[in-house]
Amino acid sequence: MDTQNEYQVDLGNLMAFDPFHHFTSIPSAREELVAECLSNGTELVQAIVSGVFNLPSTEDIDGPLVKLPPPTTKLPREKPLPKPKPPTRWEQFAKAKGIRNRKKDKVVWDEQTGTWKRRYGYDRVNDDADVPIIEAKMTDEPGVDPFAKRVAEKKERVQKNQKNQLQNLKTAAKAGALPSHVQLAATALPITGTQAAKKKFTKDELGNVAGLASTATASGGKFDKKLRGEKPVKNQGKHRKFLPVVEGSGIGSQEKEQTDRVLSKLISSNSHEILNVDKAVTMYNVNKERKRRNQYGKPSSTRKEQGKSSSTRNEQGKSSSTPSKLKPNNKPMKAKSFPNKGKGSFSKKGKGSFSKKGKA
Amino acid sequence: MLKVKTPKYGRVKRELEKREPKLVELAKKTLILQGTKTSNVLNTVLSEIYHLKRDNAIRYTRKNDSIRPFESGGETSLEFFSLKTDCSIFVYGSTSKKRPDNLVIGRTYDHHIYDLIEVGVENFKRMDSFTYDKKLAPQAGSKPFIVFSGEAFESVDELKHLKEVLLELLRGEVVDNLNLAGLGRVYVCTAISSNRVFLTHCAMRLKKSGTIVPRIELVEIGPSMDFVVRRHRLPNESLRKEAMKTAKDKLHKKIKNVSKDALQGKLGKIYVPDQKVGEMPLPNKAKGVKRERREAKVKNSNNERASKKQKEDS
């Protein structure tokens, strides 16, 4: 068949290609063009079909089955070729020592109970957890719990194995042959031994931060677009509320109560230092003076004295209790009317205080 | 420190294992998507391509404004979709004043764009517009025949490229066993001129011819269209070399000295080395010698004992 020879047939893809076909003149009408294409196509299909039907076939319920040869047209791959997995440390060791892997039965005869039990897993044979009593030996250290020791040893062995597994995975990752379902993720890098691993944020903490961020707008997040599946903020911060300052009943009195509460709190917190001894003494003295004054009539300081010791008077400390200081310019006109009375005593006192001050 | 992260559920693990690189790959999946603007024609083209490839394709119907396959930076989201859906062929439709009814067909390698070819769709006839005997309608997912004709497919670079891409897009799964009763559809591609390809989809009518090979008649069932080649980008040569690697070269390692026979089954040849009898050392356990010694020993010991006893006695 010379026609089949000039076609390139790829039975694996059920594809045929006629590299010599060309139109002598391209027909103007679409129908003619299509008809010519189809007639040419029919020949090509015939070539493939004759190839396929001549292949050895086996009968099946659904129809004759034919084994297709592999495709000859080379097409690119979808993903790179998988790389071979490097041998693990154990595999290397086993190869060097000639250790062969032998299949073991899943179940083992347990002589203690007289039953078949699993080799590993739940309800396994020779389970340490089933041993209620560990007999003491001469070599045992006193004060060591053998059960706790056994658990700790087991834990250590597990950890060691995990470390080895990680090492093998690392070498596999280096060779680019990490299993597709395994990811090696870097956690915090301990540069020195003292550094603690970075704390991972919990879900709640993240939620709180997200809530804060979402309300950090002028409207407090009121008019913001909500994300899909976003939950309302759980612990929304308190907003300041201002009560009316005008006094009244109900809500009007609340403001006063609030400030009173704050005040009393402040005062009570400082109650241990509420007694200022100096002040108390002064007050006592003042009261005493006032009483005496009431008895004797109206006390006053003279104008003369005022002028004389105007500079000193300001410097008189609180310790000296002078009525002139406590009641300055109190009814000056009246003070004028009793010049003689207070002159001697007051001037004397003023002098005394002055000298005292000088001494100090 | 490194932490090992593994999927929590077996289902996820299985899904990841399905996607890992394999020695012998399965059929490539096709992603069908569109740009911001598509014409009516193009929408139908895309949906009908999807319909024809339904068993192994994913159709995205949203507008994609960031996809411009030929421009740098315009392929990022396409590559992301390829990774996400695990598709390695994509068909991207868009229309513009400069390039009306534009179809970009491309392939990816390792979820990066491998090659691209851009064609314009003209003279499109949709599936519904064809009338034919519905008994001929091919079964969904059946393996199609693909037929290319025209010297331009070999001489013109663009069409050579288009041929390869179309073959990959249309061929479906590579199968070992084929049911001859299930055959029934053909894609006919004909190069009309150096940049124009006529593509149509036909059903097959098998007629008796007196031999085991039936006589074929083609019935057009659509869709049919003209592809006008616009731009194309061939793969990088080094990338091409890498992508063309197959496992088969490595798979068939010849096993020596083992053959198979229909009657006797598996047969092995064993080469026995010469027995060098002359050089073989004799075992050191000659029984005769041993017995002699044993007896001699016993004799000697008896004599000694006797003599000692005698001494004691005396």
mmCIF file of N, CA and C in Angstrom, chain A residues 8 12-19 21-23 26 30 33-34 37-38 40-42 44-46 48-50 52-54 62-68 71 73-82 166 169-170 180-190, chain B residues 1-7 13 16-17 19-23 25 28 86 88 107 109-111 114 123 143-151 153-154 163-164 167 171 176-181 186 190-192 198 202 212-214 216 218 220 226 243-245:
data_model
loop_
_atom_site.group_PDB
_atom_site.id
_atom_site.type_symbol
_atom_site.label_atom_id
_atom_site.label_comp_id
_atom_site.label_asym_id
_atom_site.label_seq_id
_atom_site.Cartn_x
_atom_site.Cartn_y
_atom_site.Cartn_z
ATOM 1 N N GLN A 8 2.258 9.588 7.885
ATOM 2 C CA GLN A 8 2.911 9.267 9.154
ATOM 3 C C GLN A 8 1.819 8.883 10.149
ATOM 4 N N GLY A 12 -0.320 4.942 18.717
ATOM 5 C CA GLY A 12 -0.500 5.178 20.156
ATOM 6 C C GLY A 12 -1.380 6.383 20.425
ATOM 7 N N ASN A 13 -1.273 7.384 19.574
ATOM 8 C CA ASN A 13 -2.116 8.573 19.730
ATOM 9 C C ASN A 13 -3.325 8.553 18.801
ATOM 10 N N LEU A 14 -3.461 7.491 18.010
ATOM 11 C CA LEU A 14 -4.494 7.410 16.966
ATOM 12 C C LEU A 14 -4.389 8.627 16.036
ATOM 13 N N MET A 15 -3.168 8.951 15.661
ATOM 14 C CA MET A 15 -2.938 10.166 14.885
ATOM 15 C C MET A 15 -2.327 9.810 13.543
ATOM 16 N N ALA A 16 -2.755 10.513 12.517
ATOM 17 C CA ALA A 16 -2.127 10.345 11.201
ATOM 18 C C ALA A 16 -1.845 11.717 10.624
ATOM 19 N N PHE A 17 -0.779 11.808 9.854
ATOM 20 C CA PHE A 17 -0.363 13.096 9.295
ATOM 21 C C PHE A 17 0.024 12.888 7.839
ATOM 22 N N ASP A 18 -0.562 13.695 6.994
ATOM 23 C CA ASP A 18 -0.240 13.637 5.568
ATOM 24 C C ASP A 18 0.617 14.846 5.226
ATOM 25 N N PRO A 19 1.913 14.680 5.141
ATOM 26 C CA PRO A 19 2.771 15.846 4.927
ATOM 27 C C PRO A 19 2.846 16.296 3.466
ATOM 28 N N HIS A 21 -0.005 16.649 1.435
ATOM 29 C CA HIS A 21 -1.279 17.169 0.920
ATOM 30 C C HIS A 21 -1.197 18.676 0.714
ATOM 31 N N HIS A 22 -1.660 19.125 -0.418
ATOM 32 C CA HIS A 22 -1.838 20.557 -0.606
ATOM 33 C C HIS A 22 -2.945 20.785 -1.634
ATOM 34 N N PHE A 23 -3.569 21.939 -1.484
ATOM 35 C CA PHE A 23 -4.675 22.269 -2.387
ATOM 36 C C PHE A 23 -4.088 22.767 -3.699
ATOM 37 N N ILE A 26 -7.403 26.698 -3.910
ATOM 38 C CA ILE A 26 -8.307 26.730 -2.760
ATOM 39 C C ILE A 26 -9.709 27.076 -3.240
ATOM 40 N N ARG A 30 -17.258 27.627 0.762
ATOM 41 C CA ARG A 30 -16.907 26.957 2.018
ATOM 42 C C ARG A 30 -17.242 25.468 1.962
ATOM 43 N N LEU A 33 -14.675 23.445 0.182
ATOM 44 C CA LEU A 33 -13.451 23.338 0.991
ATOM 45 C C LEU A 33 -13.610 22.256 2.051
ATOM 46 N N VAL A 34 -14.754 22.324 2.743
ATOM 47 C CA VAL A 34 -15.005 21.357 3.816
ATOM 48 C C VAL A 34 -15.056 19.947 3.240
ATOM 49 N N CYS A 37 -11.597 18.734 2.478
ATOM 50 C CA CYS A 37 -10.879 18.419 3.722
ATOM 51 C C CYS A 37 -11.347 17.089 4.281
ATOM 52 N N LEU A 38 -12.669 16.873 4.231
ATOM 53 C CA LEU A 38 -13.214 15.647 4.811
ATOM 54 C C LEU A 38 -12.797 14.434 3.996
ATOM 55 N N ASN A 40 -10.144 14.090 2.277
ATOM 56 C CA ASN A 40 -8.739 13.814 2.595
ATOM 57 C C ASN A 40 -8.603 13.203 3.978
ATOM 58 N N GLY A 41 -9.405 13.723 4.902
ATOM 59 C CA GLY A 41 -9.387 13.211 6.274
ATOM 60 C C GLY A 41 -9.820 11.766 6.326
ATOM 61 N N THR A 42 -10.818 11.418 5.513
ATOM 62 C CA THR A 42 -11.320 10.042 5.499
ATOM 63 C C THR A 42 -10.213 9.057 5.124
ATOM 64 N N LEU A 44 -7.064 9.438 5.586
ATOM 65 C CA LEU A 44 -6.114 9.332 6.701
ATOM 66 C C LEU A 44 -6.673 8.464 7.819
ATOM 67 N N VAL A 45 -7.951 8.679 8.108
ATOM 68 C CA VAL A 45 -8.583 7.889 9.172
ATOM 69 C C VAL A 45 -8.578 6.422 8.770
ATOM 70 N N GLN A 46 -8.840 6.172 7.504
ATOM 71 C CA GLN A 46 -8.830 4.802 6.994
ATOM 72 C C GLN A 46 -7.470 4.154 7.254
ATOM 73 N N ILE A 48 -5.378 4.912 9.675
ATOM 74 C CA ILE A 48 -5.238 4.585 11.108
ATOM 75 C C ILE A 48 -6.070 3.361 11.437
ATOM 76 N N VAL A 49 -7.303 3.348 10.948
ATOM 77 C CA VAL A 49 -8.227 2.260 11.285
ATOM 78 C C VAL A 49 -7.670 0.928 10.806
ATOM 79 N N SER A 50 -7.094 0.925 9.624
ATOM 80 C CA SER A 50 -6.548 -0.347 9.135
ATOM 81 C C SER A 50 -5.394 -0.790 10.021
ATOM 82 N N VAL A 52 -5.154 -0.113 13.250
ATOM 83 C CA VAL A 52 -5.697 -0.528 14.553
ATOM 84 C C VAL A 52 -6.402 -1.878 14.452
ATOM 85 N N PHE A 53 -7.179 -2.050 13.370
ATOM 86 C CA PHE A 53 -7.956 -3.291 13.270
ATOM 87 C C PHE A 53 -7.079 -4.489 12.943
ATOM 88 N N ASN A 54 -5.867 -4.220 12.462
ATOM 89 C CA ASN A 54 -4.971 -5.336 12.170
ATOM 90 C C ASN A 54 -4.131 -5.744 13.366
ATOM 91 N N ASP A 62 -17.537 -6.074 26.231
ATOM 92 C CA ASP A 62 -17.924 -4.818 25.593
ATOM 93 C C ASP A 62 -17.536 -4.760 24.117
ATOM 94 N N GLY A 63 -16.624 -5.576 23.709
ATOM 95 C CA GLY A 63 -16.194 -5.546 22.317
ATOM 96 C C GLY A 63 -14.758 -5.994 22.218
ATOM 97 N N PRO A 64 -14.228 -6.024 21.019
ATOM 98 C CA PRO A 64 -12.838 -6.465 20.875
ATOM 99 C C PRO A 64 -11.858 -5.450 21.453
ATOM 100 N N LEU A 65 -10.919 -5.953 22.232
ATOM 101 C CA LEU A 65 -9.912 -5.076 22.837
ATOM 102 C C LEU A 65 -8.605 -5.220 22.071
ATOM 103 N N VAL A 66 -7.961 -4.070 21.870
ATOM 104 C CA VAL A 66 -6.718 -4.061 21.110
ATOM 105 C C VAL A 66 -5.640 -3.426 21.966
ATOM 106 N N LYS A 67 -4.468 -4.035 21.942
ATOM 107 C CA LYS A 67 -3.368 -3.440 22.701
ATOM 108 C C LYS A 67 -2.638 -2.450 21.805
ATOM 109 N N LEU A 68 -2.661 -1.184 22.204
ATOM 110 C CA LEU A 68 -2.045 -0.139 21.374
ATOM 111 C C LEU A 68 -0.550 -0.063 21.658
ATOM 112 N N PRO A 71 2.857 5.661 22.131
ATOM 113 C CA PRO A 71 2.904 6.749 21.156
ATOM 114 C C PRO A 71 4.329 7.031 20.683
ATOM 115 N N THR A 73 5.015 9.930 18.809
ATOM 116 C CA THR A 73 5.237 11.375 18.829
ATOM 117 C C THR A 73 5.667 11.775 20.227
ATOM 118 N N LYS A 74 6.803 12.441 20.302
ATOM 119 C CA LYS A 74 7.317 12.811 21.628
ATOM 120 C C LYS A 74 6.702 14.125 22.062
ATOM 121 N N LEU A 75 6.137 14.106 23.231
ATOM 122 C CA LEU A 75 5.515 15.313 23.780
ATOM 123 C C LEU A 75 6.162 15.624 25.126
ATOM 124 N N PRO A 76 6.183 16.901 25.492
ATOM 125 C CA PRO A 76 6.861 17.252 26.747
ATOM 126 C C PRO A 76 6.119 16.736 27.967
ATOM 127 N N ARG A 77 6.880 16.552 29.007
ATOM 128 C CA ARG A 77 6.284 16.138 30.274
ATOM 129 C C ARG A 77 5.549 17.299 30.906
ATOM 130 N N GLU A 78 4.783 16.945 31.940
ATOM 131 C CA GLU A 78 4.007 17.940 32.670
ATOM 132 C C GLU A 78 4.793 18.453 33.874
ATOM 133 N N LYS A 79 5.532 17.543 34.475
ATOM 134 C CA LYS A 79 6.334 17.864 35.657
ATOM 135 C C LYS A 79 7.683 17.171 35.528
ATOM 136 N N PRO A 80 8.696 17.661 36.204
ATOM 137 C CA PRO A 80 10.007 17.018 36.080
ATOM 138 C C PRO A 80 9.982 15.574 36.584
ATOM 139 N N LEU A 81 10.937 14.810 36.115
ATOM 140 C CA LEU A 81 11.031 13.413 36.553
ATOM 141 C C LEU A 81 11.291 13.357 38.058
ATOM 142 N N PRO A 82 10.639 12.454 38.744
ATOM 143 C CA PRO A 82 10.921 12.359 40.183
ATOM 144 C C PRO A 82 12.342 11.885 40.432
ATOM 145 N N LEU A 166 14.125 13.193 61.143
ATOM 146 C CA LEU A 166 14.281 14.555 60.622
ATOM 147 C C LEU A 166 15.577 14.669 59.823
ATOM 148 N N LEU A 169 15.061 13.162 56.506
ATOM 149 C CA LEU A 169 14.222 14.015 55.660
ATOM 150 C C LEU A 169 15.030 15.179 55.108
ATOM 151 N N LYS A 170 15.944 15.678 55.936
ATOM 152 C CA LYS A 170 16.774 16.798 55.483
ATOM 153 C C LYS A 170 17.642 16.389 54.312
ATOM 154 N N SER A 180 5.998 14.160 48.708
ATOM 155 C CA SER A 180 5.193 15.318 48.335
ATOM 156 C C SER A 180 4.329 15.828 49.483
ATOM 157 N N HIS A 181 4.016 14.959 50.442
ATOM 158 C CA HIS A 181 3.121 15.405 51.500
ATOM 159 C C HIS A 181 3.882 15.971 52.696
ATOM 160 N N VAL A 182 5.197 15.984 52.638
ATOM 161 C CA VAL A 182 5.984 16.471 53.781
ATOM 162 C C VAL A 182 6.542 17.845 53.461
ATOM 163 N N GLN A 183 6.427 18.720 54.423
ATOM 164 C CA GLN A 183 7.030 20.038 54.293
ATOM 165 C C GLN A 183 7.979 20.216 55.453
ATOM 166 N N LEU A 184 9.164 20.760 55.181
ATOM 167 C CA LEU A 184 10.064 21.089 56.274
ATOM 168 C C LEU A 184 9.970 22.581 56.497
ATOM 169 N N ALA A 185 9.367 22.943 57.610
ATOM 170 C CA ALA A 185 9.180 24.360 57.889
ATOM 171 C C ALA A 185 10.148 24.774 58.970
ATOM 172 N N ALA A 186 10.792 25.922 58.767
ATOM 173 C CA ALA A 186 11.731 26.416 59.767
ATOM 174 C C ALA A 186 10.963 27.034 60.921
ATOM 175 N N THR A 187 11.257 26.602 62.112
ATOM 176 C CA THR A 187 10.708 27.272 63.290
ATOM 177 C C THR A 187 11.760 28.272 63.730
ATOM 178 N N ALA A 188 11.608 28.820 64.931
ATOM 179 C CA ALA A 188 12.560 29.830 65.402
ATOM 180 C C ALA A 188 13.975 29.257 65.398
ATOM 181 N N LEU A 189 14.908 30.091 65.010
ATOM 182 C CA LEU A 189 16.279 29.608 64.922
ATOM 183 C C LEU A 189 16.995 29.862 66.239
ATOM 184 N N PRO A 190 17.331 28.841 66.970
ATOM 185 C CA PRO A 190 18.041 29.077 68.214
ATOM 186 C C PRO A 190 19.524 29.348 67.910
ATOM 187 N N MET B 1 15.798 25.287 64.052
ATOM 188 C CA MET B 1 15.210 23.943 64.025
ATOM 189 C C MET B 1 14.259 23.807 62.834
ATOM 190 N N LEU B 2 14.142 22.625 62.338
ATOM 191 C CA LEU B 2 13.172 22.362 61.284
ATOM 192 C C LEU B 2 12.031 21.563 61.870
ATOM 193 N N LYS B 3 10.872 21.851 61.355
ATOM 194 C CA LYS B 3 9.701 21.154 61.844
ATOM 195 C C LYS B 3 9.102 20.390 60.672
ATOM 196 N N VAL B 4 8.705 19.169 60.923
ATOM 197 C CA VAL B 4 8.107 18.377 59.846
ATOM 198 C C VAL B 4 6.620 18.663 59.801
ATOM 199 N N LYS B 5 6.180 19.130 58.656
ATOM 200 C CA LYS B 5 4.755 19.418 58.511
ATOM 201 C C LYS B 5 4.148 18.378 57.579
ATOM 202 N N THR B 6 3.180 17.680 58.094
ATOM 203 C CA THR B 6 2.499 16.692 57.251
ATOM 204 C C THR B 6 1.008 16.971 57.295
ATOM 205 N N PRO B 7 0.277 16.587 56.270
ATOM 206 C CA PRO B 7 -1.155 16.855 56.287
ATOM 207 C C PRO B 7 -1.846 16.143 57.440
ATOM 208 N N LYS B 13 -3.473 14.093 52.112
ATOM 209 C CA LYS B 13 -2.226 13.433 51.739
ATOM 210 C C LYS B 13 -2.380 12.738 50.385
ATOM 211 N N LEU B 16 -2.360 15.243 47.632
ATOM 212 C CA LEU B 16 -1.004 15.734 47.342
ATOM 213 C C LEU B 16 -0.194 14.688 46.586
ATOM 214 N N GLU B 17 -0.415 13.433 46.946
ATOM 215 C CA GLU B 17 0.330 12.371 46.266
ATOM 216 C C GLU B 17 -0.106 12.224 44.822
ATOM 217 N N ARG B 19 -0.740 14.620 42.957
ATOM 218 C CA ARG B 19 -0.141 15.715 42.208
ATOM 219 C C ARG B 19 1.370 15.639 42.110
ATOM 220 N N GLU B 20 1.969 14.731 42.803
ATOM 221 C CA GLU B 20 3.436 14.705 42.789
ATOM 222 C C GLU B 20 3.938 14.212 41.433
ATOM 223 N N PRO B 21 5.175 14.568 41.073
ATOM 224 C CA PRO B 21 5.717 14.124 39.792
ATOM 225 C C PRO B 21 5.764 12.604 39.722
ATOM 226 N N LYS B 22 5.419 12.081 38.545
ATOM 227 C CA LYS B 22 5.390 10.628 38.389
ATOM 228 C C LYS B 22 6.322 10.212 37.268
ATOM 229 N N LEU B 23 6.750 8.984 37.331
ATOM 230 C CA LEU B 23 7.610 8.475 36.264
ATOM 231 C C LEU B 23 6.842 8.432 34.947
ATOM 232 N N GLU B 25 3.404 9.685 33.400
ATOM 233 C CA GLU B 25 2.371 10.647 33.778
ATOM 234 C C GLU B 25 1.005 10.265 33.240
ATOM 235 N N LYS B 28 -2.834 15.052 30.687
ATOM 236 C CA LYS B 28 -2.748 16.434 31.149
ATOM 237 C C LYS B 28 -4.144 17.014 31.268
ATOM 238 N N ASP B 86 -3.860 22.090 39.067
ATOM 239 C CA ASP B 86 -3.017 21.022 38.569
ATOM 240 C C ASP B 86 -3.258 20.778 37.074
ATOM 241 N N SER B 88 -2.072 21.429 33.094
ATOM 242 C CA SER B 88 -0.859 21.814 32.386
ATOM 243 C C SER B 88 -1.094 22.190 30.933
ATOM 244 N N ARG B 107 1.013 25.469 27.032
ATOM 245 C CA ARG B 107 1.291 24.352 27.933
ATOM 246 C C ARG B 107 2.209 24.836 29.048
ATOM 247 N N TYR B 109 5.122 23.609 32.073
ATOM 248 C CA TYR B 109 5.999 22.558 32.577
ATOM 249 C C TYR B 109 6.363 22.938 33.998
ATOM 250 N N ASP B 110 6.090 22.050 34.908
ATOM 251 C CA ASP B 110 6.345 22.325 36.320
ATOM 252 C C ASP B 110 5.632 23.610 36.765
ATOM 253 N N HIS B 111 4.445 23.805 36.253
ATOM 254 C CA HIS B 111 3.595 24.959 36.560
ATOM 255 C C HIS B 111 4.222 26.289 36.148
ATOM 256 N N TYR B 114 5.401 26.869 29.371
ATOM 257 C CA TYR B 114 6.362 26.150 28.532
ATOM 258 C C TYR B 114 6.349 26.739 27.127
ATOM 259 N N ASN B 123 -14.880 31.886 10.987
ATOM 260 C CA ASN B 123 -15.844 30.955 10.354
ATOM 261 C C ASN B 123 -16.315 29.874 11.333
ATOM 262 N N LYS B 143 -11.860 7.820 22.962
ATOM 263 C CA LYS B 143 -10.564 8.269 22.414
ATOM 264 C C LYS B 143 -10.751 8.702 20.961
ATOM 265 N N PRO B 144 -10.344 9.933 20.646
ATOM 266 C CA PRO B 144 -10.564 10.405 19.277
ATOM 267 C C PRO B 144 -9.391 10.066 18.352
ATOM 268 N N PHE B 145 -9.712 9.972 17.068
ATOM 269 C CA PHE B 145 -8.665 9.951 16.050
ATOM 270 C C PHE B 145 -8.293 11.398 15.765
ATOM 271 N N ILE B 146 -7.047 11.638 15.447
ATOM 272 C CA ILE B 146 -6.639 12.985 15.063
ATOM 273 C C ILE B 146 -5.912 12.895 13.727
ATOM 274 N N VAL B 147 -6.323 13.737 12.831
ATOM 275 C CA VAL B 147 -5.789 13.669 11.475
ATOM 276 C C VAL B 147 -5.298 15.045 11.060
ATOM 277 N N PHE B 148 -4.053 15.127 10.654
ATOM 278 C CA PHE B 148 -3.498 16.386 10.155
ATOM 279 C C PHE B 148 -3.154 16.192 8.684
ATOM 280 N N SER B 149 -3.496 17.174 7.892
ATOM 281 C CA SER B 149 -3.030 17.086 6.507
ATOM 282 C C SER B 149 -2.612 18.460 6.014
ATOM 283 N N GLY B 150 -1.622 18.463 5.187
ATOM 284 C CA GLY B 150 -1.106 19.717 4.648
ATOM 285 C C GLY B 150 0.381 19.793 4.854
ATOM 286 N N GLU B 151 1.068 20.199 3.808
ATOM 287 C CA GLU B 151 2.525 20.262 3.918
ATOM 288 C C GLU B 151 2.970 21.410 4.819
ATOM 289 N N PHE B 153 2.097 22.001 7.680
ATOM 290 C CA PHE B 153 2.322 21.518 9.043
ATOM 291 C C PHE B 153 3.769 21.086 9.257
ATOM 292 N N GLU B 154 4.461 20.878 8.165
ATOM 293 C CA GLU B 154 5.858 20.494 8.312
ATOM 294 C C GLU B 154 6.799 21.632 7.954
ATOM 295 N N LYS B 163 0.437 22.182 15.466
ATOM 296 C CA LYS B 163 0.092 20.756 15.320
ATOM 297 C C LYS B 163 0.384 20.008 16.611
ATOM 298 N N GLU B 164 1.543 20.289 17.173
ATOM 299 C CA GLU B 164 1.935 19.607 18.403
ATOM 300 C C GLU B 164 0.989 19.973 19.549
ATOM 301 N N LEU B 167 -2.455 18.435 19.025
ATOM 302 C CA LEU B 167 -2.410 16.998 19.320
ATOM 303 C C LEU B 167 -2.485 16.763 20.825
ATOM 304 N N ARG B 171 -5.840 14.884 22.163
ATOM 305 C CA ARG B 171 -5.661 13.436 22.112
ATOM 306 C C ARG B 171 -6.286 12.697 23.285
ATOM 307 N N ASP B 176 -3.495 1.907 27.017
ATOM 308 C CA ASP B 176 -2.835 0.685 26.560
ATOM 309 C C ASP B 176 -3.805 -0.144 25.736
ATOM 310 N N ASN B 177 -4.984 -0.313 26.321
ATOM 311 C CA ASN B 177 -5.979 -1.151 25.673
ATOM 312 C C ASN B 177 -7.089 -0.292 25.111
ATOM 313 N N LEU B 178 -7.486 -0.607 23.904
ATOM 314 C CA LEU B 178 -8.501 0.194 23.233
ATOM 315 C C LEU B 178 -9.648 -0.720 22.828
ATOM 316 N N ASN B 179 -10.840 -0.285 23.153
ATOM 317 C CA ASN B 179 -12.013 -1.028 22.740
ATOM 318 C C ASN B 179 -12.418 -0.559 21.344
ATOM 319 N N LEU B 180 -12.418 -1.452 20.415
ATOM 320 C CA LEU B 180 -12.692 -1.058 19.030
ATOM 321 C C LEU B 180 -14.149 -0.642 18.839
ATOM 322 N N ALA B 181 -15.021 -1.132 19.723
ATOM 323 C CA ALA B 181 -16.426 -0.756 19.594
ATOM 324 C C ALA B 181 -16.660 0.688 20.041
ATOM 325 N N VAL B 186 -13.485 11.840 15.202
ATOM 326 C CA VAL B 186 -12.254 12.242 14.524
ATOM 327 C C VAL B 186 -12.141 13.758 14.567
ATOM 328 N N THR B 190 -6.760 20.612 8.781
ATOM 329 C CA THR B 190 -6.185 20.770 7.444
ATOM 330 C C THR B 190 -5.580 22.158 7.336
ATOM 331 N N ALA B 191 -4.347 22.192 6.860
ATOM 332 C CA ALA B 191 -3.705 23.490 6.649
ATOM 333 C C ALA B 191 -4.175 24.026 5.301
ATOM 334 N N ILE B 192 -4.888 25.159 5.328
ATOM 335 C CA ILE B 192 -5.403 25.723 4.085
ATOM 336 C C ILE B 192 -4.340 26.604 3.440
ATOM 337 N N PHE B 198 -7.910 24.662 9.149
ATOM 338 C CA PHE B 198 -9.329 24.336 9.296
ATOM 339 C C PHE B 198 -9.440 23.149 10.241
ATOM 340 N N CYS B 202 -15.644 15.355 13.653
ATOM 341 C CA CYS B 202 -16.540 14.496 12.880
ATOM 342 C C CYS B 202 -16.866 13.227 13.644
ATOM 343 N N ILE B 212 -11.559 -7.461 7.560
ATOM 344 C CA ILE B 212 -11.746 -7.101 8.970
ATOM 345 C C ILE B 212 -11.689 -5.586 9.155
ATOM 346 N N VAL B 213 -11.052 -4.892 8.229
ATOM 347 C CA VAL B 213 -10.973 -3.437 8.350
ATOM 348 C C VAL B 213 -12.220 -2.820 7.720
ATOM 349 N N PRO B 214 -13.010 -2.115 8.517
ATOM 350 C CA PRO B 214 -14.224 -1.531 7.943
ATOM 351 C C PRO B 214 -13.910 -0.310 7.080
ATOM 352 N N ILE B 216 -14.597 3.520 6.198
ATOM 353 C CA ILE B 216 -14.936 4.662 7.059
ATOM 354 C C ILE B 216 -15.645 5.739 6.257
ATOM 355 N N LEU B 218 -17.004 9.798 7.122
ATOM 356 C CA LEU B 218 -16.996 10.862 8.133
ATOM 357 C C LEU B 218 -18.252 11.715 8.010
ATOM 358 N N GLU B 220 -19.758 15.268 9.608
ATOM 359 C CA GLU B 220 -19.364 16.421 10.407
ATOM 360 C C GLU B 220 -20.390 16.654 11.517
ATOM 361 N N ASP B 226 -11.989 27.963 11.734
ATOM 362 C CA ASP B 226 -10.686 28.241 11.140
ATOM 363 C C ASP B 226 -9.805 28.867 12.200
ATOM 364 N N ALA B 243 12.138 18.813 29.527
ATOM 365 C CA ALA B 243 10.754 18.355 29.526
ATOM 366 C C ALA B 243 10.572 17.090 28.699
ATOM 367 N N MET B 244 11.474 16.854 27.762
ATOM 368 C CA MET B 244 11.326 15.699 26.879
ATOM 369 C C MET B 244 11.858 14.405 27.481
ATOM 370 N N LYS B 245 12.454 14.498 28.658
ATOM 371 C CA LYS B 245 12.981 13.294 29.297
ATOM 372 C C LYS B 245 11.849 12.319 29.586
#
